[in-house]
Amino acid sequence: MQINDHFSFSYQLFRFDNAEGLSDAQVDPSFEAFTYSVAFASTDRMNSSALSNASLKSGDDERTVTLNGLLTDLGEKGRWKSLLDKGLEKLQQKYPDKNIVLKYQELPTNDTREEFMQLMSNKSAIDFVSVDQIWLGEFASKGLLSNLTTYVDDWARASNWYQQHWDGGTYNGTVYGIWTWTDVRGLWYWKDLLQQSQIDADDLKTWKGYIGSAQKLNQELKPAGINGTILFDTYYSQDLWFPYLWMLGGDILQLRDGHPTKGTYWFPTYNSTEGIQALGFIKDQVNAGIRPDKLPASDSIEFAQKRIAMILGGSWIPGYFGDQKRADFENMIGFIPLFPVPSPDKQSSTLMGGWELAIPITSNHKTLAWEFIETVLEPEILGPWIQEYGYLPTQIPLGQGLILNQSATELPYYDTLISMIPFGNIRPSIPEYPIIEGHINEAIDRVYYSNATSPSINTILNEAAVKSAHALGW
């Protein structure tokens, strides 16, 4: 997601220098405005308030312990409820002498980030938070998240995670978040529209075949008001470009020696030969008449309404088709678990998103908050929930179990989606990443709307990389 370039200012504003002073965190007296508990989710933004200093380890006589949280609404407020209810129920059994209460706020993605920054600026007591993987490095570098390394060492379950997802919860070798579930992206298409246009689905697997098929679909279906496919002109356009960069062997950043202040640090490499070739594929699509769409929020809906014939979309696409049975859905909609590749000998790639759970540095109940997160992550609690909403597992045993689970097999293409995880990639967890992705987004926009007098792709990427290098301190 695109974040304004305010890194240096916010670093000074939100830095906590006393990482050990959890119990001494000042609490904003307005934080009492939490208006609902685990049983109710409100759409209202809440201010922060004073909370009890009760702790299971402190010897307090108080029976009630309140865990306060801040969560993204996952696009639909209330989704967290069943998961957290079950986690709370099991945690309560462990401490029958305590009355453990959850109070949490659900907000849209970008609002979650802004509210978290405000709460941390006020040093408000928050015990758990959902963190977008690309925020983790920034939050950790500012001292806003608790070090979980001791907890996870005692937990001894790190090896159960896919390596990419475990790494996505670390910053500078320290664990700050646990990646809870993920998603992947691949190619969805209407089978009858391809058949009507006399297109073989296998043709969609290569760059040349994909572009040719899109042109043919546009020609055949445009009179009926149906787009063959689209490009995404949005704040996450770069996320749909990264797989092309990765499948060519390129990367967004690489560690390099000689940094003026840090010795070895990240340096932009997305303007490499592989990056130029990957962005060239975007340019080839524009030249072939595939148009950028500035309203991507509706694209999944339009695909479900049969107004787009094929789309590069996430594992959430089946959710837009209601409660159709797997057989009915798969008879109607095809899915290819890849992004188109430049040649058949190339291994495709995909981008993995999802959310992590972390403990803010201001938590008054750090140990209990960890025990709550640990409980929520138990496969028997988390598994049914991610299955209900079509999310994908970050835990290897959970993924294997869901593939074999009878009810999970009712989810369209679920086993195929899970099979994409091993060749998926993630974005860097470094403080400057939100700025860098903005530079890449701008470069893609320049290619979308380029003309005969526009700079070359090489120049566009090099200019973006210069800005990124500056943001990284080079």
CSV table of C-alpha atoms in Angstrom, one decimal:
chain,number,residue,atom,x,y,z
A,1,MET,CA,0.0,0.0,0.0
A,2,GLN,CA,1.2,3.5,-0.8
A,3,ILE,CA,2.3,5.5,2.2
A,4,ASN,CA,3.3,9.2,2.2
A,5,ASP,CA,7.0,9.9,2.6
A,6,HIS,CA,7.0,10.9,6.2
A,7,PHE,CA,9.4,8.3,7.5
A,8,SER,CA,12.1,10.5,9.1
A,9,PHE,CA,9.5,12.7,10.8
A,10,SER,CA,7.4,9.8,12.2
A,11,TYR,CA,10.6,8.0,13.3
A,12,GLN,CA,11.3,10.8,15.7
A,13,LEU,CA,7.7,11.2,16.7
A,14,PHE,CA,7.0,7.6,17.6
A,15,ARG,CA,10.3,6.2,18.8
A,16,PHE,CA,10.3,4.5,22.2
A,17,ASP,CA,13.8,4.5,23.7
A,18,ASN,CA,12.9,2.4,26.7
A,19,ALA,CA,12.0,-0.9,25.2
A,20,GLU,CA,12.0,-2.6,28.6
A,21,GLY,CA,9.6,-0.2,30.3
A,22,LEU,CA,6.3,-1.9,29.5
A,23,SER,CA,4.9,-1.5,32.9
A,24,ASP,CA,5.8,2.2,32.9
A,25,ALA,CA,4.1,3.1,29.7
A,26,GLN,CA,2.0,6.2,30.0
A,27,VAL,CA,-1.6,5.6,29.2
A,28,ASP,CA,-3.8,8.1,27.4
A,29,PRO,CA,-6.8,8.8,29.7
A,30,SER,CA,-9.1,8.9,26.7
A,31,PHE,CA,-8.6,5.2,25.9
A,32,GLU,CA,-11.6,4.1,28.0
A,33,ALA,CA,-13.7,4.8,25.0
A,34,PHE,CA,-13.5,1.1,23.8
A,35,THR,CA,-17.2,0.6,23.2
A,36,TYR,CA,-17.5,-3.1,22.6
A,37,SER,CA,-16.0,-6.5,23.6
A,38,VAL,CA,-15.4,-9.7,21.8
A,39,ALA,CA,-19.1,-10.1,21.4
A,40,PHE,CA,-19.7,-6.9,19.5
A,41,ALA,CA,-17.8,-5.0,16.8
A,42,SER,CA,-18.4,-1.3,16.1
A,43,THR,CA,-17.5,0.7,13.0
A,44,ASP,CA,-16.7,3.8,15.1
A,45,ARG,CA,-13.2,5.0,15.5
A,46,MET,CA,-12.2,5.0,19.2
A,47,ASN,CA,-9.8,7.0,21.2
A,48,SER,CA,-7.5,5.5,23.8
A,49,SER,CA,-8.0,5.3,27.5
A,50,ALA,CA,-6.6,4.2,30.9
A,51,LEU,CA,-6.5,0.5,31.5
A,52,SER,CA,-6.0,-1.6,34.5
A,53,ASN,CA,-2.4,-2.7,35.3
A,54,ALA,CA,-3.7,-6.1,36.2
A,55,SER,CA,-1.4,-9.0,35.2
A,56,LEU,CA,-1.6,-12.7,35.7
A,57,LYS,CA,2.0,-12.6,36.8
A,58,SER,CA,1.7,-9.6,39.2
A,59,GLY,CA,-0.2,-11.2,42.1
A,60,ASP,CA,-3.1,-8.7,41.7
A,61,ASP,CA,-6.3,-9.6,43.5
A,62,GLU,CA,-8.4,-8.2,40.6
A,63,ARG,CA,-10.3,-11.0,38.9
A,64,THR,CA,-10.9,-9.1,35.6
A,65,VAL,CA,-8.1,-8.7,33.1
A,66,THR,CA,-8.8,-6.8,29.9
A,67,LEU,CA,-6.8,-7.4,26.7
A,68,ASN,CA,-7.2,-4.5,24.3
A,69,GLY,CA,-6.7,-4.9,20.6
A,70,LEU,CA,-6.6,-3.1,17.3
A,71,LEU,CA,-7.4,-5.1,14.2
A,72,THR,CA,-8.1,-4.6,10.5
A,73,ASP,CA,-11.7,-5.3,9.6
A,74,LEU,CA,-10.6,-7.7,6.8
A,75,GLY,CA,-13.1,-6.0,4.5
A,76,GLU,CA,-16.1,-7.2,6.6
A,77,LYS,CA,-16.4,-6.2,10.2
A,78,GLY,CA,-17.1,-9.1,12.6
A,79,ARG,CA,-14.9,-11.7,10.8
A,80,TRP,CA,-12.5,-11.9,13.8
A,81,LYS,CA,-15.3,-12.8,16.2
A,82,SER,CA,-15.6,-16.5,15.9
A,83,LEU,CA,-11.8,-17.0,15.9
A,84,LEU,CA,-11.2,-14.8,19.0
A,85,ASP,CA,-14.2,-16.3,20.8
A,86,LYS,CA,-12.7,-19.7,20.6
A,87,GLY,CA,-9.2,-18.5,21.6
A,88,LEU,CA,-10.6,-16.7,24.6
A,89,GLU,CA,-12.7,-19.7,25.6
A,90,LYS,CA,-9.6,-21.9,25.7
A,91,LEU,CA,-7.4,-19.3,27.4
A,92,GLN,CA,-10.1,-18.8,30.1
A,93,GLN,CA,-10.0,-22.5,30.9
A,94,LYS,CA,-6.3,-22.1,31.7
A,95,TYR,CA,-7.0,-19.4,34.2
A,96,PRO,CA,-10.4,-20.3,35.8
A,97,ASP,CA,-9.7,-17.8,38.7
A,98,LYS,CA,-9.5,-14.8,36.3
A,99,ASN,CA,-12.2,-13.1,34.2
A,100,ILE,CA,-10.4,-12.4,30.9
A,101,VAL,CA,-12.1,-9.8,28.7
A,102,LEU,CA,-11.3,-8.9,25.1
A,103,LYS,CA,-12.0,-5.4,23.8
A,104,TYR,CA,-10.9,-4.6,20.3
A,105,GLN,CA,-11.4,-2.2,17.5
A,106,GLU,CA,-11.8,-3.1,13.8
A,107,LEU,CA,-10.9,-0.6,11.1
A,108,PRO,CA,-10.2,-0.5,7.4
A,109,THR,CA,-6.6,-1.3,6.5
A,110,ASN,CA,-5.1,2.2,6.2
A,111,ASP,CA,-7.2,3.5,9.1
A,112,THR,CA,-5.8,0.6,11.2
A,113,ARG,CA,-2.2,1.8,10.5
A,114,GLU,CA,-3.0,5.5,11.2
A,115,GLU,CA,-4.9,4.6,14.4
A,116,PHE,CA,-2.0,2.4,15.6
A,117,MET,CA,0.5,5.2,15.1
A,118,GLN,CA,-1.8,7.6,17.0
A,119,LEU,CA,-2.2,5.2,19.9
A,120,MET,CA,1.5,4.6,20.1
A,121,SER,CA,2.2,8.3,20.0
A,122,ASN,CA,-0.1,8.6,23.0
A,123,LYS,CA,1.6,5.6,24.6
A,124,SER,CA,-1.8,4.0,25.0
A,125,ALA,CA,-2.0,0.5,26.3
A,126,ILE,CA,-2.7,-2.0,23.5
A,127,ASP,CA,-2.2,-5.7,23.9
A,128,PHE,CA,-2.5,-7.2,20.4
A,129,VAL,CA,-2.6,-5.7,16.9
A,130,SER,CA,-2.9,-7.0,13.4
A,131,VAL,CA,0.0,-6.0,11.3
A,132,ASP,CA,0.3,-5.9,7.5
A,133,GLN,CA,3.6,-7.7,6.7
A,134,ILE,CA,4.9,-4.6,4.9
A,135,TRP,CA,4.5,-2.5,8.0
A,136,LEU,CA,6.4,-4.8,10.3
A,137,GLY,CA,9.9,-3.4,9.6
A,138,GLU,CA,8.8,0.2,10.1
A,139,PHE,CA,6.9,-0.5,13.3
A,140,ALA,CA,9.8,-2.6,14.7
A,141,SER,CA,12.5,-0.1,13.8
A,142,LYS,CA,10.5,2.6,15.7
A,143,GLY,CA,10.3,0.5,18.8
A,144,LEU,CA,6.5,0.1,18.6
A,145,LEU,CA,6.4,-3.7,18.8
A,146,SER,CA,7.5,-6.2,21.5
A,147,ASN,CA,10.3,-8.6,20.9
A,148,LEU,CA,8.7,-12.1,20.8
A,149,THR,CA,11.9,-14.1,20.4
A,150,THR,CA,11.9,-15.5,23.9
A,151,TYR,CA,8.3,-16.5,23.6
A,152,VAL,CA,8.7,-18.3,20.3
A,153,ASP,CA,11.9,-20.0,21.5
A,154,ASP,CA,9.9,-21.5,24.4
A,155,TRP,CA,7.0,-22.2,22.1
A,156,ALA,CA,9.2,-24.3,19.7
A,157,ARG,CA,6.8,-24.2,16.8
A,158,ALA,CA,8.7,-22.0,14.4
A,159,SER,CA,9.6,-25.0,12.2
A,160,ASN,CA,5.9,-25.6,11.5
A,161,TRP,CA,5.7,-22.4,9.4
A,162,TYR,CA,6.6,-22.0,5.7
A,163,GLN,CA,10.0,-20.3,5.8
A,164,GLN,CA,8.8,-17.3,3.8
A,165,HIS,CA,6.0,-16.6,6.3
A,166,TRP,CA,8.2,-17.1,9.4
A,167,ASP,CA,10.8,-14.7,7.9
A,168,GLY,CA,8.0,-12.2,7.2
A,169,GLY,CA,7.5,-11.8,10.9
A,170,THR,CA,11.1,-10.9,11.7
A,171,TYR,CA,13.1,-7.7,11.5
A,172,ASN,CA,17.0,-7.8,11.8
A,173,GLY,CA,16.8,-11.4,13.0
A,174,THR,CA,14.3,-10.6,15.8
A,175,VAL,CA,10.7,-12.0,15.8
A,176,TYR,CA,8.1,-9.2,16.2
A,177,GLY,CA,5.0,-10.8,14.6
A,178,ILE,CA,3.5,-14.2,13.7
A,179,TRP,CA,2.1,-14.5,10.2
A,180,THR,CA,-1.3,-15.9,10.9
A,181,TRP,CA,-2.7,-16.7,7.4
A,182,THR,CA,-1.9,-15.8,3.8
A,183,ASP,CA,-3.4,-15.5,0.3
A,184,VAL,CA,-2.0,-16.1,-3.2
A,185,ARG,CA,-2.9,-14.8,-6.6
A,186,GLY,CA,-3.4,-16.6,-9.9
A,187,LEU,CA,-5.4,-16.6,-13.1
A,188,TRP,CA,-9.2,-17.0,-13.0
A,189,TYR,CA,-11.3,-17.3,-16.2
A,190,TRP,CA,-14.8,-18.0,-17.4
A,191,LYS,CA,-14.7,-21.3,-19.2
A,192,ASP,CA,-17.6,-20.6,-21.6
A,193,LEU,CA,-16.2,-17.2,-22.7
A,194,LEU,CA,-12.9,-18.8,-23.6
A,195,GLN,CA,-14.7,-21.5,-25.5
A,196,GLN,CA,-16.9,-19.0,-27.3
A,197,SER,CA,-13.7,-17.2,-28.3
A,198,GLN,CA,-12.0,-20.4,-29.3
A,199,ILE,CA,-9.2,-20.0,-26.8
A,200,ASP,CA,-7.4,-22.9,-25.2
A,201,ALA,CA,-6.8,-22.2,-21.5
A,202,ASP,CA,-3.2,-23.5,-21.9
A,203,ASP,CA,-2.6,-20.5,-24.1
A,204,LEU,CA,-2.9,-18.2,-21.1
A,205,LYS,CA,0.2,-19.6,-19.4
A,206,THR,CA,2.8,-17.7,-21.4
A,207,TRP,CA,3.2,-14.0,-21.9
A,208,LYS,CA,2.7,-14.2,-25.7
A,209,GLY,CA,-0.3,-16.5,-25.4
A,210,TYR,CA,-1.9,-14.3,-22.6
A,211,ILE,CA,-1.6,-11.1,-24.7
A,212,GLY,CA,-2.9,-12.8,-27.8
A,213,SER,CA,-5.8,-14.4,-25.9
A,214,ALA,CA,-6.7,-11.0,-24.3
A,215,GLN,CA,-6.8,-9.4,-27.8
A,216,LYS,CA,-9.0,-12.2,-29.1
A,217,LEU,CA,-11.3,-12.0,-26.1
A,218,ASN,CA,-11.7,-8.2,-26.5
A,219,GLN,CA,-12.5,-8.6,-30.1
A,220,GLU,CA,-15.1,-11.3,-29.6
A,221,LEU,CA,-16.7,-10.0,-26.4
A,222,LYS,CA,-16.5,-6.2,-26.6
A,223,PRO,CA,-19.9,-5.9,-28.4
A,224,ALA,CA,-21.5,-7.6,-25.4
A,225,GLY,CA,-19.9,-5.2,-23.0
A,226,ILE,CA,-17.4,-7.7,-21.7
A,227,ASN,CA,-13.7,-7.0,-21.1
A,228,GLY,CA,-11.2,-9.7,-22.1
A,229,THR,CA,-9.0,-8.7,-19.1
A,230,ILE,CA,-7.6,-5.6,-17.4
A,231,LEU,CA,-4.5,-4.1,-15.9
A,232,PHE,CA,-4.7,-2.7,-12.3
A,233,ASP,CA,-4.1,1.0,-11.8
A,234,THR,CA,-4.2,1.2,-8.1
A,235,TYR,CA,-2.1,1.6,-5.0
A,236,TYR,CA,-1.1,-2.0,-5.2
A,237,SER,CA,-0.2,-2.2,-8.9
A,238,GLN,CA,3.4,-3.1,-8.0
A,239,ASP,CA,2.1,-6.2,-6.2
A,240,LEU,CA,0.9,-7.6,-9.5
A,241,TRP,CA,4.2,-6.8,-11.2
A,242,PHE,CA,6.5,-8.4,-8.6
A,243,PRO,CA,5.7,-12.0,-9.7
A,244,TYR,CA,7.0,-11.2,-13.2
A,245,LEU,CA,10.2,-9.8,-11.7
A,246,TRP,CA,10.7,-12.8,-9.4
A,247,MET,CA,10.0,-15.4,-12.1
A,248,LEU,CA,12.9,-13.9,-14.2
A,249,GLY,CA,15.2,-14.2,-11.2
A,250,GLY,CA,15.1,-10.5,-10.2
A,251,ASP,CA,14.3,-9.0,-6.8
A,252,ILE,CA,13.1,-5.8,-5.3
A,253,LEU,CA,16.1,-5.2,-3.1
A,254,GLN,CA,19.4,-6.9,-2.3
A,255,LEU,CA,21.9,-6.4,0.5
A,256,ARG,CA,25.0,-4.5,-0.6
A,257,ASP,CA,28.2,-3.4,1.2
A,258,GLY,CA,29.4,0.1,1.4
A,259,HIS,CA,26.4,1.9,2.9
A,260,PRO,CA,27.5,5.3,4.2
A,261,THR,CA,26.2,4.7,7.8
A,262,LYS,CA,25.2,1.1,8.0
A,263,GLY,CA,28.0,-0.8,6.3
A,264,THR,CA,25.8,-3.5,4.7
A,265,TYR,CA,22.2,-2.5,3.8
A,266,TRP,CA,19.5,-2.9,1.3
A,267,PHE,CA,19.9,-1.4,-2.2
A,268,PRO,CA,17.2,-1.3,-5.0
A,269,THR,CA,17.7,-3.9,-7.7
A,270,TYR,CA,14.3,-3.8,-9.3
A,271,ASN,CA,15.8,-1.7,-12.2
A,272,SER,CA,17.9,-4.7,-13.3
A,273,THR,CA,17.7,-6.4,-16.6
A,274,GLU,CA,15.0,-8.6,-15.2
A,275,GLY,CA,13.0,-5.6,-14.0
A,276,ILE,CA,13.2,-4.0,-17.4
A,277,GLN,CA,12.0,-7.2,-19.0
A,278,ALA,CA,9.2,-7.6,-16.5
A,279,LEU,CA,8.0,-4.0,-16.9
A,280,GLY,CA,8.3,-4.5,-20.7
A,281,PHE,CA,5.6,-7.2,-20.4
A,282,ILE,CA,3.3,-4.6,-18.8
A,283,LYS,CA,4.1,-2.2,-21.7
A,284,ASP,CA,3.4,-5.0,-24.2
A,285,GLN,CA,-0.1,-5.4,-22.7
A,286,VAL,CA,-0.8,-1.7,-23.0
A,287,ASN,CA,0.3,-1.7,-26.6
A,288,ALA,CA,-2.0,-4.7,-27.2
A,289,GLY,CA,-5.0,-2.7,-26.0
A,290,ILE,CA,-5.3,-4.0,-22.5
A,291,ARG,CA,-6.3,-1.0,-20.5
A,292,PRO,CA,-5.5,0.0,-16.9
A,293,ASP,CA,-8.6,0.1,-14.6
A,294,LYS,CA,-8.6,2.8,-12.0
A,295,LEU,CA,-11.5,1.2,-10.0
A,296,PRO,CA,-10.0,-2.1,-9.0
A,297,ALA,CA,-12.1,-2.5,-5.9
A,298,SER,CA,-15.0,-3.5,-8.2
A,299,ASP,CA,-13.0,-5.8,-10.5
A,300,SER,CA,-13.6,-9.0,-8.5
A,301,ILE,CA,-17.3,-8.1,-8.5
A,302,GLU,CA,-17.3,-7.4,-12.2
A,303,PHE,CA,-15.6,-10.7,-12.9
A,304,ALA,CA,-18.2,-12.5,-10.8
A,305,GLN,CA,-20.9,-10.7,-12.8
A,306,LYS,CA,-19.3,-12.0,-16.0
A,307,ARG,CA,-18.2,-8.5,-17.2
A,308,ILE,CA,-14.5,-9.6,-17.3
A,309,ALA,CA,-13.5,-12.8,-19.0
A,310,MET,CA,-10.2,-13.5,-17.2
A,311,ILE,CA,-8.5,-11.8,-14.3
A,312,LEU,CA,-5.3,-12.1,-12.2
A,313,GLY,CA,-6.9,-12.3,-8.8
A,314,GLY,CA,-6.5,-13.5,-5.3
A,315,SER,CA,-7.6,-16.7,-3.5
A,316,TRP,CA,-10.6,-14.7,-2.3
A,317,ILE,CA,-12.3,-14.7,-5.7
A,318,PRO,CA,-14.6,-17.7,-5.0
A,319,GLY,CA,-16.1,-15.7,-2.2
A,320,TYR,CA,-17.7,-13.3,-4.7
A,321,PHE,CA,-19.8,-16.2,-6.1
A,322,GLY,CA,-21.9,-16.8,-3.0
A,323,ASP,CA,-22.3,-20.3,-1.6
A,324,GLN,CA,-21.9,-22.3,-4.8
A,325,LYS,CA,-20.9,-25.9,-4.5
A,326,ARG,CA,-17.3,-26.6,-5.5
A,327,ALA,CA,-18.3,-28.8,-8.5
A,328,ASP,CA,-20.7,-26.1,-9.8
A,329,PHE,CA,-18.1,-23.4,-9.4
A,330,GLU,CA,-15.3,-25.4,-11.0
A,331,ASN,CA,-17.5,-26.4,-13.9
A,332,MET,CA,-18.1,-22.7,-14.6
A,333,ILE,CA,-14.8,-21.0,-13.6
A,334,GLY,CA,-11.3,-22.1,-14.4
A,335,PHE,CA,-8.2,-21.4,-12.4
A,336,ILE,CA,-4.5,-21.6,-13.4
A,337,PRO,CA,-2.2,-21.5,-10.4
A,338,LEU,CA,0.3,-19.1,-11.9
A,339,PHE,CA,1.1,-15.7,-13.4
A,340,PRO,CA,1.9,-16.0,-17.1
A,341,VAL,CA,5.5,-16.8,-17.7
A,342,PRO,CA,7.9,-15.5,-20.5
A,343,SER,CA,8.5,-19.1,-21.6
A,344,PRO,CA,7.4,-22.6,-20.6
A,345,ASP,CA,10.7,-23.4,-19.0
A,346,LYS,CA,10.3,-20.6,-16.4
A,347,GLN,CA,8.9,-21.3,-12.9
A,348,SER,CA,6.0,-18.9,-12.2
A,349,SER,CA,5.7,-17.0,-9.0
A,350,THR,CA,3.0,-15.3,-6.9
A,351,LEU,CA,2.8,-12.7,-4.2
A,352,MET,CA,1.6,-13.8,-0.8
A,353,GLY,CA,-0.2,-11.3,1.5
A,354,GLY,CA,-2.1,-11.8,4.7
A,355,TRP,CA,-1.9,-10.5,8.3
A,356,GLU,CA,0.4,-11.0,11.3
A,357,LEU,CA,-0.4,-10.8,15.0
A,358,ALA,CA,1.9,-8.7,17.2
A,359,ILE,CA,2.1,-7.3,20.7
A,360,PRO,CA,2.6,-3.5,20.9
A,361,ILE,CA,5.4,-2.2,23.2
A,362,THR,CA,2.8,-0.5,25.4
A,363,SER,CA,1.0,-3.7,26.4
A,364,ASN,CA,0.3,-4.0,30.1
A,365,HIS,CA,-0.3,-7.8,29.8
A,366,LYS,CA,2.5,-8.9,27.5
A,367,THR,CA,2.7,-12.5,28.7
A,368,LEU,CA,-1.1,-13.0,28.6
A,369,ALA,CA,-1.3,-11.4,25.2
A,370,TRP,CA,1.3,-13.9,23.9
A,371,GLU,CA,-0.7,-16.8,25.4
A,372,PHE,CA,-3.8,-15.5,23.7
A,373,ILE,CA,-2.0,-15.3,20.3
A,374,GLU,CA,-0.5,-18.7,20.9
A,375,THR,CA,-3.9,-20.1,21.5
A,376,VAL,CA,-5.5,-18.5,18.5
A,377,LEU,CA,-2.7,-20.0,16.3
A,378,GLU,CA,-3.4,-23.6,17.4
A,379,PRO,CA,-4.4,-25.5,14.3
A,380,GLU,CA,-7.7,-26.9,15.8
A,381,ILE,CA,-8.8,-23.3,16.5
A,382,LEU,CA,-7.3,-21.4,13.5
A,383,GLY,CA,-8.0,-24.2,10.9
A,384,PRO,CA,-11.8,-24.1,10.8
A,385,TRP,CA,-11.7,-20.3,10.7
A,386,ILE,CA,-9.4,-19.8,7.7
A,387,GLN,CA,-11.3,-22.5,6.0
A,388,GLU,CA,-14.6,-20.7,6.6
A,389,TYR,CA,-13.3,-17.6,4.9
A,390,GLY,CA,-11.1,-19.2,2.2
A,391,TYR,CA,-7.8,-17.9,3.7
A,392,LEU,CA,-4.7,-20.0,3.2
A,393,PRO,CA,-2.5,-21.5,6.0
A,394,THR,CA,1.0,-20.3,6.9
A,395,GLN,CA,1.6,-23.4,9.0
A,396,ILE,CA,2.8,-26.5,7.0
A,397,PRO,CA,0.9,-29.1,9.0
A,398,LEU,CA,-2.2,-27.1,8.9
A,399,GLY,CA,-2.0,-26.8,5.1
A,400,GLN,CA,-1.5,-30.5,4.8
A,401,GLY,CA,-4.4,-31.2,7.1
A,402,LEU,CA,-6.7,-28.9,5.2
A,403,ILE,CA,-5.9,-30.5,1.9
A,404,LEU,CA,-7.0,-33.9,3.4
A,405,ASN,CA,-9.9,-32.5,5.3
A,406,GLN,CA,-13.3,-33.4,3.7
A,407,SER,CA,-15.0,-30.1,4.4
A,408,ALA,CA,-12.0,-28.1,3.1
A,409,THR,CA,-12.2,-30.0,-0.1
A,410,GLU,CA,-15.6,-28.4,-0.7
A,411,LEU,CA,-13.8,-25.0,-1.2
A,412,PRO,CA,-13.2,-24.3,-4.9
A,413,TYR,CA,-9.6,-25.0,-6.0
A,414,TYR,CA,-8.5,-25.0,-2.3
A,415,ASP,CA,-5.8,-27.7,-2.7
A,416,THR,CA,-4.5,-26.0,-5.9
A,417,LEU,CA,-4.3,-22.6,-4.1
A,418,ILE,CA,-2.4,-24.2,-1.2
A,419,SER,CA,0.0,-25.8,-3.7
A,420,MET,CA,1.1,-22.3,-4.8
A,421,ILE,CA,2.6,-21.4,-1.4
A,422,PRO,CA,6.0,-23.0,-1.8
A,423,PHE,CA,6.8,-20.8,-4.9
A,424,GLY,CA,5.2,-17.7,-3.5
A,425,ASN,CA,7.3,-14.7,-2.5
A,426,ILE,CA,6.9,-11.8,0.0
A,427,ARG,CA,7.8,-8.2,0.1
A,428,PRO,CA,10.7,-6.8,2.2
A,429,SER,CA,10.0,-6.2,5.9
A,430,ILE,CA,12.1,-3.0,6.2
A,431,PRO,CA,11.2,0.4,7.5
A,432,GLU,CA,11.6,2.1,4.1
A,433,TYR,CA,9.5,-0.3,2.1
A,434,PRO,CA,6.3,1.7,2.0
A,435,ILE,CA,8.2,4.6,0.4
A,436,ILE,CA,10.0,2.3,-2.1
A,437,GLU,CA,6.8,0.6,-3.2
A,438,GLY,CA,5.5,4.1,-3.9
A,439,HIS,CA,8.4,4.8,-6.3
A,440,ILE,CA,7.7,1.5,-8.1
A,441,ASN,CA,4.0,2.3,-8.3
A,442,GLU,CA,4.8,5.7,-9.9
A,443,ALA,CA,7.0,3.9,-12.5
A,444,ILE,CA,4.3,1.5,-13.4
A,445,ASP,CA,1.8,4.4,-13.8
A,446,ARG,CA,4.3,6.1,-16.2
A,447,VAL,CA,4.3,3.0,-18.3
A,448,TYR,CA,0.6,2.7,-18.3
A,449,TYR,CA,0.1,6.2,-19.7
A,450,SER,CA,3.3,6.5,-21.8
A,451,ASN,CA,3.4,7.6,-25.4
A,452,ALA,CA,5.8,7.9,-28.2
A,453,THR,CA,7.7,10.8,-26.5
A,454,SER,CA,7.8,9.1,-23.1
A,455,PRO,CA,11.2,7.9,-21.6
A,456,SER,CA,12.2,4.3,-22.1
A,457,ILE,CA,11.3,1.7,-19.5
A,458,ASN,CA,15.0,1.6,-18.6
A,459,THR,CA,15.0,5.3,-17.8
A,460,ILE,CA,11.7,5.1,-15.9
A,461,LEU,CA,13.0,2.3,-13.6
A,462,ASN,CA,16.4,3.9,-13.2
A,463,GLU,CA,14.8,7.2,-12.1
A,464,ALA,CA,12.6,5.3,-9.6
A,465,ALA,CA,15.6,3.4,-8.3
A,466,VAL,CA,17.6,6.6,-7.7
A,467,LYS,CA,14.8,7.8,-5.4
A,468,SER,CA,14.6,4.5,-3.6
A,469,ALA,CA,18.4,4.4,-3.1
A,470,HIS,CA,18.1,7.9,-1.5
A,471,ALA,CA,15.3,6.7,0.8
A,472,LEU,CA,17.5,3.9,1.9
A,473,GLY,CA,20.3,6.3,2.7
A,474,TRP,CA,22.7,5.7,-0.2
